[in-house]
Amino acid sequence: MTQPAPLIDQFSRRITYLRLSVTDRCDLRCAYCMPERMTFLPRKEVLSLEELHDMALGFIARGITKIRLTGGEPLVRRDMMELVRALGRKLGDGLEELTMTTNATRLDEFANGLADAGIRRINVSLDTLDRAKFENLARRDSLPQVLEGLAAAKAAGLKVKLNTVALKGINEEEIPDLVAWAHGQGFDMTLIEVMPLGEVEEDRFDHYLPLIPVREQMEQRWTLTPSDHRTGGPARYVDIAETGGRLGFITPLTNNFCDGCNRIRVTATGQLYACLGGNEQVDLREAMRSADPETALSDALDVAMKIKPERHHFVIDRPGGAPALARHMSMTGG
Ligand code: SAM
Ligand code: SF4
């Protein structure tokens, strides 16, 4: 039998990484991510567990070797662990890595199950260690659960990377302490610039914090050495001598790193977005529900390779600017 062709886009980028959003729902309401009264995708349009699983197998057949389960909050989906276990069985059989991005509110319950299913590394979003600030930002008083979740992940042997959105006037002053804390816990950390995705109550311009001065400030305190570490993603890393840890910077606004992009994203309703920052889209749910889903999915992936754009065009350059896209990060899968 001939091997199915790998996924290569029109800019000769080999696509090996799928970020699969399993739900756009969430138990937090981070102010930069979604409004308090968020309109979620209609439940009946969300793919079933079997559809998500079969779709993932179709991706693996086309050379996807890494899958990150994300959302919304993946661990609020009721049948989530079933999917994790089913995909875990593909590890070593086409799939090289299965990972998850989570807010950690439910990790205490699920960390062991994730590790047992073959997950080795997870990303956890944490923007502050101050309980009042957390409640203000996430609109829920959940920091204690998050910290318990992180401890459970550590105890389960999961390697943790913290993702922190840098926010002017919110966690700006705290960032170095957060980095020191994360590294002290044995966690890597990545700082992210806020992106103009979807309407929220606030003006993102008010809290947009470019990472260049943040990095310069840290250089006053610590020795930062650029690292060769790469994940095929937009982060660029440094090693910090004093903390002994690694720190990443994701700077979609101040510096574009789309050249080496290796990823595509699928929403919980089966819409493939070829780029986080674009509207180029292919309907995989229709493919999955056709008479010959395997062929239809593979054909749809070929279309995705033709429409994946060269780069995104995010800007946050003035107060009151409209989001670059109507779609929230929680829908596309962060
Ligand atoms: N709920 C999970 C979590 O928070 O880790 C997974 C989904 S969340 C959408 C994934 C990541 O996207 C989080 O690290 C979050 O901070 C980030 N994020 C959400 N909206 C963002 C925005 N507008 N700009 C930059 N990062 C954003
Ligand atoms: Fe939920 Fe993650 Fe968005 Fe926060 S960033 S509201 S945890 S999806």
XYZ file of C-alpha atoms and ligand atoms in Angstrom, residues 23-35 40 70-74 101-105 125 127 134 137-139 165 328-331 334, ligand 2:
44
model
C -14.578 22.335 23.657
C -14.772 26.124 23.564
C -16.345 26.140 27.047
C -14.408 27.084 30.142
C -14.797 27.343 33.898
C -12.782 30.594 33.993
C -13.367 33.883 32.186
C -9.885 35.394 31.725
C -10.629 38.993 30.827
C -8.271 39.092 27.820
C -9.680 35.822 26.455
C -13.461 36.018 26.677
C -16.305 38.164 28.033
C -20.403 29.383 23.123
C -6.860 22.307 24.118
C -9.913 24.543 24.219
C -11.622 26.377 25.984
C -10.763 24.215 28.934
C -10.258 20.620 27.755
C -3.018 22.958 27.466
C -5.106 23.493 30.586
C -5.918 26.116 33.189
C -5.240 23.403 35.831
C -8.437 23.957 37.847
C -1.803 28.891 31.962
C -0.856 34.770 34.928
C -6.258 36.016 39.857
C -8.412 38.571 35.972
C -10.045 35.143 35.622
C -13.300 36.354 37.239
C 0.187 36.427 29.225
C -11.783 34.120 20.341
C -8.674 32.106 21.153
C -10.906 29.794 23.217
C -12.691 28.719 20.030
C -4.850 28.306 22.211
Fe -10.570 29.752 29.873
Fe -8.078 29.414 29.010
Fe -9.612 31.427 28.063
Fe -8.784 31.546 30.567
S -7.478 31.555 28.739
S -10.885 31.939 29.834
S -8.761 29.454 31.145
S -9.929 29.282 27.758
